[in-house]
């Protein structure tokens, strides 16, 4: 066993990790709440949230240039404060936060797969996903990157298909009035949609596994932000243009944009395609979340906050196996 990670992730993998993490929550989880809060102007809210995230992105880009260490946000707090207590608390917060969020993604995956294949129980699918993702991460970060490249590319292709097709099915009158809750509703939606953009920070947790992280990660942050801002904004515009926003709120439907895909294709085929994109999105998010959680506990162990088992690297796979297993247990617990 050793304590050194291998640098195998290039620019494309860094971009897909960031993109895959940022897309899922807004489009597949929070779209209904966004429309309920802001009406059609949810599209403006998600755009403004993305622009605000760009300024935070500058901070992360600068920090990873100065501190290209595994651990991401935890490492930055630890270095900036030089305070063991603050570092310890922030590390626990990042570690548990990444793992707990994966539980929600696993449940989302189960629900989307159940929509796609009703015979598969959502909880069973969620637990199988957790086992599969942890196993993939254990086999090596290169495998994690390859999985992320495939599923993120497929998800982006499906979303682009949804957006292009949706523009030909939009009814302009559905977008009026654009601010039914006033501009204050738009700002409220912007507040929680901003949180859906911070996923680009997950790639910083694997800085020591990225080739030339000082150059690669800043580029990945800004490229991924540009891609995600466009996809989220366009998807929200299409959603409230294909169906009235009042039919997309959580009290009416749990799957707002899936419903618009059904309308666009005039059959459940559209819903199945959108559900497939949801499967890819949640799989992508949990894949990166497990990686980020394990790298945070690895970094904390290296700083003496966790037992030495957490920082041991398997010689064959070059991954922190124990950290990954513990993260998997946490995710499984959050899923239940």
mmCIF file of C-alpha atoms in Angstrom:
data_model
loop_
_atom_site.group_PDB
_atom_site.id
_atom_site.type_symbol
_atom_site.label_atom_id
_atom_site.label_comp_id
_atom_site.label_asym_id
_atom_site.label_seq_id
_atom_site.Cartn_x
_atom_site.Cartn_y
_atom_site.Cartn_z
ATOM 1 C CA UNK A 1 0.000 0.000 0.000
ATOM 2 C CA UNK A 2 1.177 3.545 -0.748
ATOM 3 C CA UNK A 3 -0.081 7.112 -0.474
ATOM 4 C CA UNK A 4 0.472 8.545 -3.957
ATOM 5 C CA UNK A 5 -2.311 8.967 -6.526
ATOM 6 C CA UNK A 6 -1.777 8.600 -10.278
ATOM 7 C CA UNK A 7 -2.319 11.521 -12.684
ATOM 8 C CA UNK A 8 -4.532 10.053 -15.410
ATOM 9 C CA UNK A 9 -7.408 12.540 -15.924
ATOM 10 C CA UNK A 10 -7.099 14.906 -18.884
ATOM 11 C CA UNK A 11 -9.044 18.012 -19.896
ATOM 12 C CA UNK A 12 -12.010 16.146 -21.419
ATOM 13 C CA UNK A 13 -12.479 14.001 -18.306
ATOM 14 C CA UNK A 14 -12.237 17.083 -16.089
ATOM 15 C CA UNK A 15 -14.927 18.793 -18.195
ATOM 16 C CA UNK A 16 -17.277 15.793 -18.146
ATOM 17 C CA UNK A 17 -16.901 15.457 -14.371
ATOM 18 C CA UNK A 18 -17.890 19.114 -13.942
ATOM 19 C CA UNK A 19 -20.689 19.085 -16.531
ATOM 20 C CA UNK A 20 -22.165 15.811 -15.321
ATOM 21 C CA UNK A 21 -22.332 17.027 -11.750
ATOM 22 C CA UNK A 22 -23.903 20.404 -12.535
ATOM 23 C CA UNK A 23 -26.684 19.372 -14.906
ATOM 24 C CA UNK A 24 -28.626 16.801 -12.942
ATOM 25 C CA UNK A 25 -30.028 18.680 -9.965
ATOM 26 C CA UNK A 26 -31.504 21.696 -11.802
ATOM 27 C CA UNK A 27 -33.054 20.031 -14.841
ATOM 28 C CA UNK A 28 -34.095 16.706 -13.328
ATOM 29 C CA UNK A 29 -34.821 17.632 -9.701
ATOM 30 C CA UNK A 30 -35.523 21.352 -9.239
ATOM 31 C CA UNK A 31 -37.279 22.332 -12.476
ATOM 32 C CA UNK A 32 -40.757 22.023 -10.963
ATOM 33 C CA UNK A 33 -39.880 24.068 -7.874
ATOM 34 C CA UNK A 34 -38.219 26.666 -10.104
ATOM 35 C CA UNK A 35 -41.390 27.151 -12.137
ATOM 36 C CA UNK A 36 -43.495 27.283 -8.971
ATOM 37 C CA UNK A 37 -41.255 30.042 -7.601
ATOM 38 C CA UNK A 38 -40.647 32.125 -10.736
ATOM 39 C CA UNK A 39 -43.014 30.966 -13.491
ATOM 40 C CA UNK A 40 -41.535 31.266 -17.018
ATOM 41 C CA UNK A 41 -38.803 33.553 -15.682
ATOM 42 C CA UNK A 42 -37.206 30.439 -14.147
ATOM 43 C CA UNK A 43 -35.118 30.413 -17.324
ATOM 44 C CA UNK A 44 -33.768 33.879 -16.472
ATOM 45 C CA UNK A 45 -33.187 32.752 -12.874
ATOM 46 C CA UNK A 46 -31.090 29.767 -13.922
ATOM 47 C CA UNK A 47 -29.107 31.951 -16.338
ATOM 48 C CA UNK A 48 -28.371 34.595 -13.689
ATOM 49 C CA UNK A 49 -27.412 31.882 -11.207
ATOM 50 C CA UNK A 50 -24.929 30.566 -13.747
ATOM 51 C CA UNK A 51 -23.410 33.983 -14.301
ATOM 52 C CA UNK A 52 -23.013 34.411 -10.542
ATOM 53 C CA UNK A 53 -21.307 31.020 -10.423
ATOM 54 C CA UNK A 54 -18.771 32.226 -12.976
ATOM 55 C CA UNK A 55 -17.392 34.672 -10.394
ATOM 56 C CA UNK A 56 -17.073 31.847 -7.855
ATOM 57 C CA UNK A 57 -15.371 29.859 -10.597
ATOM 58 C CA UNK A 58 -12.625 32.471 -10.758
ATOM 59 C CA UNK A 59 -11.935 31.856 -7.064
ATOM 60 C CA UNK A 60 -11.707 28.087 -7.535
ATOM 61 C CA UNK A 61 -9.488 28.523 -10.590
ATOM 62 C CA UNK A 62 -7.123 30.719 -8.606
ATOM 63 C CA UNK A 63 -7.111 28.401 -5.592
ATOM 64 C CA UNK A 64 -6.378 25.255 -7.589
ATOM 65 C CA UNK A 65 -3.470 27.074 -9.231
ATOM 66 C CA UNK A 66 -2.008 27.932 -5.820
ATOM 67 C CA UNK A 67 -3.005 24.727 -3.990
ATOM 68 C CA UNK A 68 -3.192 21.841 -6.505
ATOM 69 C CA UNK A 69 -3.853 19.290 -3.757
ATOM 70 C CA UNK A 70 -6.400 16.526 -3.358
ATOM 71 C CA UNK A 71 -9.322 17.582 -1.182
ATOM 72 C CA UNK A 72 -10.670 20.594 -3.056
ATOM 73 C CA UNK A 73 -12.634 22.895 -0.757
ATOM 74 C CA UNK A 74 -11.329 21.187 2.370
ATOM 75 C CA UNK A 75 -7.701 21.680 1.292
ATOM 76 C CA UNK A 76 -8.333 25.364 0.511
ATOM 77 C CA UNK A 77 -9.942 26.021 3.902
ATOM 78 C CA UNK A 78 -7.167 24.134 5.668
ATOM 79 C CA UNK A 79 -4.436 26.129 3.924
ATOM 80 C CA UNK A 80 -6.176 29.499 4.187
ATOM 81 C CA UNK A 81 -6.962 29.301 7.906
ATOM 82 C CA UNK A 82 -3.998 27.214 9.086
ATOM 83 C CA UNK A 83 -6.387 26.186 11.846
ATOM 84 C CA UNK A 84 -6.779 22.515 12.673
ATOM 85 C CA UNK A 85 -10.247 22.853 14.207
ATOM 86 C CA UNK A 86 -11.686 24.784 11.260
ATOM 87 C CA UNK A 87 -10.015 22.390 8.825
ATOM 88 C CA UNK A 88 -11.428 19.397 10.676
ATOM 89 C CA UNK A 89 -14.968 20.789 10.736
ATOM 90 C CA UNK A 90 -14.909 21.841 7.078
ATOM 91 C CA UNK A 91 -13.505 18.456 6.064
ATOM 92 C CA UNK A 92 -16.295 16.596 7.821
ATOM 93 C CA UNK A 93 -18.815 18.906 6.178
ATOM 94 C CA UNK A 94 -17.469 18.327 2.669
ATOM 95 C CA UNK A 95 -17.025 14.583 3.230
ATOM 96 C CA UNK A 96 -20.521 13.949 4.565
ATOM 97 C CA UNK A 97 -22.122 16.480 2.217
ATOM 98 C CA UNK A 98 -20.797 14.762 -0.883
ATOM 99 C CA UNK A 99 -21.884 11.340 0.389
ATOM 100 C CA UNK A 100 -25.362 12.443 1.525
ATOM 101 C CA UNK A 101 -26.089 14.140 -1.806
ATOM 102 C CA UNK A 102 -25.235 10.875 -3.549
ATOM 103 C CA UNK A 103 -28.088 9.230 -1.668
ATOM 104 C CA UNK A 104 -30.543 11.612 -3.352
ATOM 105 C CA UNK A 105 -28.976 10.947 -6.748
ATOM 106 C CA UNK A 106 -29.293 7.190 -6.192
ATOM 107 C CA UNK A 107 -32.994 7.587 -5.395
ATOM 108 C CA UNK A 108 -33.438 9.760 -8.473
ATOM 109 C CA UNK A 109 -31.756 7.094 -10.579
ATOM 110 C CA UNK A 110 -34.127 4.475 -9.185
ATOM 111 C CA UNK A 111 -37.181 6.581 -10.003
ATOM 112 C CA UNK A 112 -36.027 7.336 -13.562
ATOM 113 C CA UNK A 113 -35.170 3.681 -14.194
ATOM 114 C CA UNK A 114 -38.580 2.654 -12.828
ATOM 115 C CA UNK A 115 -40.215 5.084 -15.274
ATOM 116 C CA UNK A 116 -38.154 3.530 -18.059
ATOM 117 C CA UNK A 117 -38.627 -0.081 -16.878
ATOM 118 C CA UNK A 118 -41.591 -0.257 -14.421
ATOM 119 C CA UNK A 119 -40.740 -3.821 -13.368
ATOM 120 C CA UNK A 120 -37.585 -2.643 -11.557
ATOM 121 C CA UNK A 121 -38.280 -1.358 -8.001
ATOM 122 C CA UNK A 122 -36.708 2.096 -7.467
ATOM 123 C CA UNK A 123 -34.962 1.185 -4.195
ATOM 124 C CA UNK A 124 -33.451 -1.983 -5.639
ATOM 125 C CA UNK A 125 -32.099 -0.013 -8.591
ATOM 126 C CA UNK A 126 -30.682 2.634 -6.234
ATOM 127 C CA UNK A 127 -28.739 0.112 -4.142
ATOM 128 C CA UNK A 128 -27.417 -1.727 -7.198
ATOM 129 C CA UNK A 129 -26.225 1.620 -8.566
ATOM 130 C CA UNK A 130 -24.323 2.403 -5.365
ATOM 131 C CA UNK A 131 -22.526 -0.953 -5.517
ATOM 132 C CA UNK A 132 -21.728 -0.522 -9.212
ATOM 133 C CA UNK A 133 -20.367 3.018 -8.845
ATOM 134 C CA UNK A 134 -18.205 2.188 -5.822
ATOM 135 C CA UNK A 135 -16.856 -0.851 -7.669
ATOM 136 C CA UNK A 136 -16.042 1.242 -10.737
ATOM 137 C CA UNK A 137 -14.231 3.823 -8.605
ATOM 138 C CA UNK A 138 -12.243 1.118 -6.830
ATOM 139 C CA UNK A 139 -11.019 -0.295 -10.141
ATOM 140 C CA UNK A 140 -9.211 2.974 -10.843
ATOM 141 C CA UNK A 141 -9.711 6.671 -11.520
ATOM 142 C CA UNK A 142 -9.154 5.984 -15.211
ATOM 143 C CA UNK A 143 -12.270 3.786 -15.172
ATOM 144 C CA UNK A 144 -14.133 6.495 -13.292
ATOM 145 C CA UNK A 145 -13.121 9.030 -15.947
ATOM 146 C CA UNK A 146 -14.095 6.736 -18.811
ATOM 147 C CA UNK A 147 -17.519 6.072 -17.295
ATOM 148 C CA UNK A 148 -17.999 9.803 -16.781
ATOM 149 C CA UNK A 149 -16.987 10.586 -20.371
ATOM 150 C CA UNK A 150 -19.519 8.125 -21.810
ATOM 151 C CA UNK A 151 -22.520 8.967 -19.650
ATOM 152 C CA UNK A 152 -22.017 12.745 -19.728
ATOM 153 C CA UNK A 153 -21.611 12.767 -23.514
ATOM 154 C CA UNK A 154 -24.782 10.673 -23.913
ATOM 155 C CA UNK A 155 -26.689 12.949 -21.521
ATOM 156 C CA UNK A 156 -25.625 16.123 -23.351
ATOM 157 C CA UNK A 157 -26.623 14.622 -26.720
ATOM 158 C CA UNK A 158 -30.084 13.707 -25.381
ATOM 159 C CA UNK A 159 -30.569 17.160 -23.855
ATOM 160 C CA UNK A 160 -29.535 18.871 -27.071
ATOM 161 C CA UNK A 161 -32.084 16.727 -28.902
ATOM 162 C CA UNK A 162 -34.746 17.763 -26.378
ATOM 163 C CA UNK A 163 -33.845 21.458 -26.751
ATOM 164 C CA UNK A 164 -33.733 21.474 -30.566
ATOM 165 C CA UNK A 165 -36.989 19.557 -30.871
ATOM 166 C CA UNK A 166 -38.612 21.704 -28.195
ATOM 167 C CA UNK A 167 -38.024 24.968 -30.024
ATOM 168 C CA UNK A 168 -40.288 23.689 -32.829
ATOM 169 C CA UNK A 169 -43.078 22.859 -30.360
ATOM 170 C CA UNK A 170 -43.129 26.038 -28.293
ATOM 171 C CA UNK A 171 -46.207 28.204 -27.849
ATOM 172 C CA UNK A 172 -45.084 31.828 -27.216
ATOM 173 C CA UNK A 173 -48.256 32.675 -25.263
ATOM 174 C CA UNK A 174 -47.225 30.224 -22.532
ATOM 175 C CA UNK A 175 -44.319 32.541 -21.707
ATOM 176 C CA UNK A 176 -46.666 35.441 -20.834
ATOM 177 C CA UNK A 177 -46.668 36.923 -18.291
ATOM 178 C CA UNK A 178 -42.949 36.282 -17.927
ATOM 179 C CA UNK A 179 -42.830 37.443 -14.279
ATOM 180 C CA UNK A 180 -46.077 36.132 -12.736
ATOM 181 C CA UNK A 181 -44.539 36.281 -9.222
ATOM 182 C CA UNK A 182 -42.696 39.516 -9.900
ATOM 183 C CA UNK A 183 -38.942 39.865 -10.195
ATOM 184 C CA UNK A 184 -38.648 38.867 -6.533
ATOM 185 C CA UNK A 185 -39.783 35.366 -7.510
ATOM 186 C CA UNK A 186 -37.024 35.237 -10.111
ATOM 187 C CA UNK A 187 -34.441 36.233 -7.512
ATOM 188 C CA UNK A 188 -35.763 33.602 -5.079
ATOM 189 C CA UNK A 189 -35.388 30.885 -7.697
ATOM 190 C CA UNK A 190 -31.937 32.173 -8.556
ATOM 191 C CA UNK A 191 -30.936 31.669 -4.923
ATOM 192 C CA UNK A 192 -31.465 27.908 -4.833
ATOM 193 C CA UNK A 193 -30.533 27.353 -8.482
ATOM 194 C CA UNK A 194 -27.106 28.864 -7.795
ATOM 195 C CA UNK A 195 -26.336 25.828 -5.643
ATOM 196 C CA UNK A 196 -26.767 23.567 -8.670
ATOM 197 C CA UNK A 197 -23.680 25.131 -10.281
ATOM 198 C CA UNK A 198 -21.147 24.461 -7.531
ATOM 199 C CA UNK A 199 -20.561 20.952 -8.850
ATOM 200 C CA UNK A 200 -17.528 22.150 -10.792
ATOM 201 C CA UNK A 201 -15.746 22.195 -7.440
ATOM 202 C CA UNK A 202 -15.798 18.397 -7.344
ATOM 203 C CA UNK A 203 -13.024 18.120 -9.922
ATOM 204 C CA UNK A 204 -10.758 20.052 -7.547
ATOM 205 C CA UNK A 205 -11.043 17.218 -5.007
ATOM 206 C CA UNK A 206 -9.070 15.039 -7.452
ATOM 207 C CA UNK A 207 -6.396 17.625 -8.273
ATOM 208 C CA UNK A 208 -3.553 15.157 -7.758
ATOM 209 C CA UNK A 209 -5.115 12.813 -10.338
ATOM 210 C CA UNK A 210 -5.454 15.466 -13.049
ATOM 211 C CA UNK A 211 -2.675 16.031 -15.565
ATOM 212 C CA UNK A 212 -1.257 19.560 -15.079
ATOM 213 C CA UNK A 213 -4.074 20.571 -12.691
ATOM 214 C CA UNK A 214 -2.940 24.207 -12.515
ATOM 215 C CA UNK A 215 -3.859 24.586 -16.205
ATOM 216 C CA UNK A 216 -6.367 21.801 -16.814
ATOM 217 C CA UNK A 217 -8.815 22.439 -13.975
ATOM 218 C CA UNK A 218 -9.311 26.210 -14.546
ATOM 219 C CA UNK A 219 -9.984 25.513 -18.227
ATOM 220 C CA UNK A 220 -12.406 22.720 -17.310
ATOM 221 C CA UNK A 221 -14.261 24.978 -14.866
ATOM 222 C CA UNK A 222 -14.996 27.715 -17.388
ATOM 223 C CA UNK A 223 -15.711 25.426 -20.347
ATOM 224 C CA UNK A 224 -18.110 23.344 -18.265
ATOM 225 C CA UNK A 225 -19.837 26.454 -16.904
ATOM 226 C CA UNK A 226 -20.411 27.763 -20.438
ATOM 227 C CA UNK A 227 -21.870 24.424 -21.553
ATOM 228 C CA UNK A 228 -24.101 24.012 -18.497
ATOM 229 C CA UNK A 229 -25.423 27.580 -18.468
ATOM 230 C CA UNK A 230 -26.561 27.121 -22.072
ATOM 231 C CA UNK A 231 -28.133 23.690 -21.486
ATOM 232 C CA UNK A 232 -29.989 24.676 -18.315
ATOM 233 C CA UNK A 233 -31.270 27.976 -19.680
ATOM 234 C CA UNK A 234 -32.401 26.466 -22.983
ATOM 235 C CA UNK A 235 -34.096 23.504 -21.259
ATOM 236 C CA UNK A 236 -36.024 25.829 -18.922
ATOM 237 C CA UNK A 237 -37.104 28.032 -21.844
ATOM 238 C CA UNK A 238 -38.347 24.983 -23.748
ATOM 239 C CA UNK A 239 -40.126 23.546 -20.713
ATOM 240 C CA UNK A 240 -42.348 26.578 -20.100
ATOM 241 C CA UNK A 241 -42.853 27.008 -23.847
ATOM 242 C CA UNK A 242 -44.176 23.517 -24.526
ATOM 243 C CA UNK A 243 -46.587 23.437 -21.559
ATOM 244 C CA UNK A 244 -47.998 26.240 -19.391
ATOM 245 C CA UNK A 245 -45.789 26.662 -16.321
ATOM 246 C CA UNK A 246 -48.804 26.009 -14.085
ATOM 247 C CA UNK A 247 -48.772 22.396 -15.300
ATOM 248 C CA UNK A 248 -45.095 21.951 -14.403
ATOM 249 C CA UNK A 249 -45.166 22.700 -10.657
ATOM 250 C CA UNK A 250 -44.621 19.976 -8.006
ATOM 251 C CA UNK A 251 -48.286 20.013 -6.881
ATOM 252 C CA UNK A 252 -49.309 18.928 -10.392
ATOM 253 C CA UNK A 253 -46.483 16.638 -11.535
ATOM 254 C CA UNK A 254 -43.262 15.183 -10.114
ATOM 255 C CA UNK A 255 -41.727 14.989 -13.610
ATOM 256 C CA UNK A 256 -42.278 18.395 -15.279
ATOM 257 C CA UNK A 257 -39.790 18.311 -18.141
ATOM 258 C CA UNK A 258 -40.465 14.627 -18.778
ATOM 259 C CA UNK A 259 -44.107 15.632 -19.321
ATOM 260 C CA UNK A 260 -43.041 18.215 -21.906
ATOM 261 C CA UNK A 261 -41.029 15.551 -23.749
ATOM 262 C CA UNK A 262 -44.164 13.362 -23.918
ATOM 263 C CA UNK A 263 -46.083 16.287 -25.445
ATOM 264 C CA UNK A 264 -43.320 17.042 -27.949
ATOM 265 C CA UNK A 265 -43.161 13.476 -29.274
ATOM 266 C CA UNK A 266 -46.910 12.864 -28.798
ATOM 267 C CA UNK A 267 -46.129 9.558 -27.072
ATOM 268 C CA UNK A 268 -44.340 8.086 -24.074
ATOM 269 C CA UNK A 269 -41.296 7.697 -26.311
ATOM 270 C CA UNK A 270 -40.382 11.282 -25.509
ATOM 271 C CA UNK A 271 -40.793 10.590 -21.811
ATOM 272 C CA UNK A 272 -38.600 7.510 -22.098
ATOM 273 C CA UNK A 273 -35.863 9.470 -23.860
ATOM 274 C CA UNK A 274 -35.938 12.181 -21.205
ATOM 275 C CA UNK A 275 -35.977 9.545 -18.462
ATOM 276 C CA UNK A 276 -32.909 8.016 -20.111
ATOM 277 C CA UNK A 277 -31.202 11.396 -19.891
ATOM 278 C CA UNK A 278 -32.209 11.479 -16.212
ATOM 279 C CA UNK A 279 -30.639 8.059 -15.704
ATOM 280 C CA UNK A 280 -27.387 9.317 -17.199
ATOM 281 C CA UNK A 281 -27.535 12.545 -15.148
ATOM 282 C CA UNK A 282 -28.033 10.839 -11.793
ATOM 283 C CA UNK A 283 -25.447 8.177 -12.617
ATOM 284 C CA UNK A 284 -23.000 10.916 -13.536
ATOM 285 C CA UNK A 285 -23.653 12.846 -10.335
ATOM 286 C CA UNK A 286 -23.263 9.882 -8.002
ATOM 287 C CA UNK A 287 -20.121 8.749 -9.832
ATOM 288 C CA UNK A 288 -18.396 12.076 -9.193
ATOM 289 C CA UNK A 289 -19.891 12.447 -5.712
ATOM 290 C CA UNK A 290 -18.424 9.142 -4.537
ATOM 291 C CA UNK A 291 -15.052 10.118 -5.970
ATOM 292 C CA UNK A 292 -15.146 13.538 -4.274
ATOM 293 C CA UNK A 293 -16.207 12.097 -0.912
ATOM 294 C CA UNK A 294 -13.422 9.509 -0.905
ATOM 295 C CA UNK A 295 -10.752 12.044 -1.915
ATOM 296 C CA UNK A 296 -11.831 14.369 0.884
ATOM 297 C CA UNK A 297 -11.462 11.653 3.524
ATOM 298 C CA UNK A 298 -8.145 10.656 1.897
ATOM 299 C CA UNK A 299 -6.873 14.231 2.241
ATOM 300 C CA UNK A 300 -8.091 14.488 5.841
ATOM 301 C CA UNK A 301 -6.308 11.260 6.717
ATOM 302 C CA UNK A 302 -3.103 12.552 5.167
ATOM 303 C CA UNK A 303 -3.401 15.631 7.402
ATOM 304 C CA UNK A 304 -3.863 13.422 10.464
ATOM 305 C CA UNK A 305 -7.610 13.927 11.013
ATOM 306 C CA UNK A 306 -8.679 10.410 9.985
ATOM 307 C CA UNK A 307 -7.106 6.966 10.631
ATOM 308 C CA UNK A 308 -4.272 5.929 8.301
ATOM 309 C CA UNK A 309 -6.471 3.365 6.522
ATOM 310 C CA UNK A 310 -8.226 6.209 4.706
ATOM 311 C CA UNK A 311 -5.023 7.358 2.987
ATOM 312 C CA UNK A 312 -3.742 3.974 1.872
ATOM 313 C CA UNK A 313 -3.623 3.516 -1.905
ATOM 314 C CA UNK A 314 -3.977 0.091 -3.497
ATOM 315 C CA UNK A 315 -0.867 -0.623 -5.581
ATOM 316 C CA UNK A 316 -2.791 -2.305 -8.388
ATOM 317 C CA UNK A 317 -5.703 0.127 -8.815
ATOM 318 C CA UNK A 318 -4.041 3.324 -7.489
ATOM 319 C CA UNK A 319 -7.219 4.211 -5.569
ATOM 320 C CA UNK A 320 -7.972 4.812 -1.862
ATOM 321 C CA UNK A 321 -10.011 1.628 -1.505
ATOM 322 C CA UNK A 322 -10.922 1.984 2.177
ATOM 323 C CA UNK A 323 -12.027 5.595 1.696
ATOM 324 C CA UNK A 324 -14.186 4.510 -1.232
ATOM 325 C CA UNK A 325 -15.780 1.663 0.720
ATOM 326 C CA UNK A 326 -16.640 3.939 3.642
ATOM 327 C CA UNK A 327 -18.092 6.519 1.257
ATOM 328 C CA UNK A 328 -20.145 3.737 -0.320
ATOM 329 C CA UNK A 329 -21.541 2.755 3.082
ATOM 330 C CA UNK A 330 -22.471 6.381 3.779
ATOM 331 C CA UNK A 331 -24.190 6.686 0.401
ATOM 332 C CA UNK A 332 -26.120 3.452 0.963
ATOM 333 C CA UNK A 333 -27.242 4.739 4.351
ATOM 334 C CA UNK A 334 -28.371 8.048 2.857
ATOM 335 C CA UNK A 335 -30.232 6.173 0.121
ATOM 336 C CA UNK A 336 -32.247 4.217 2.686
#
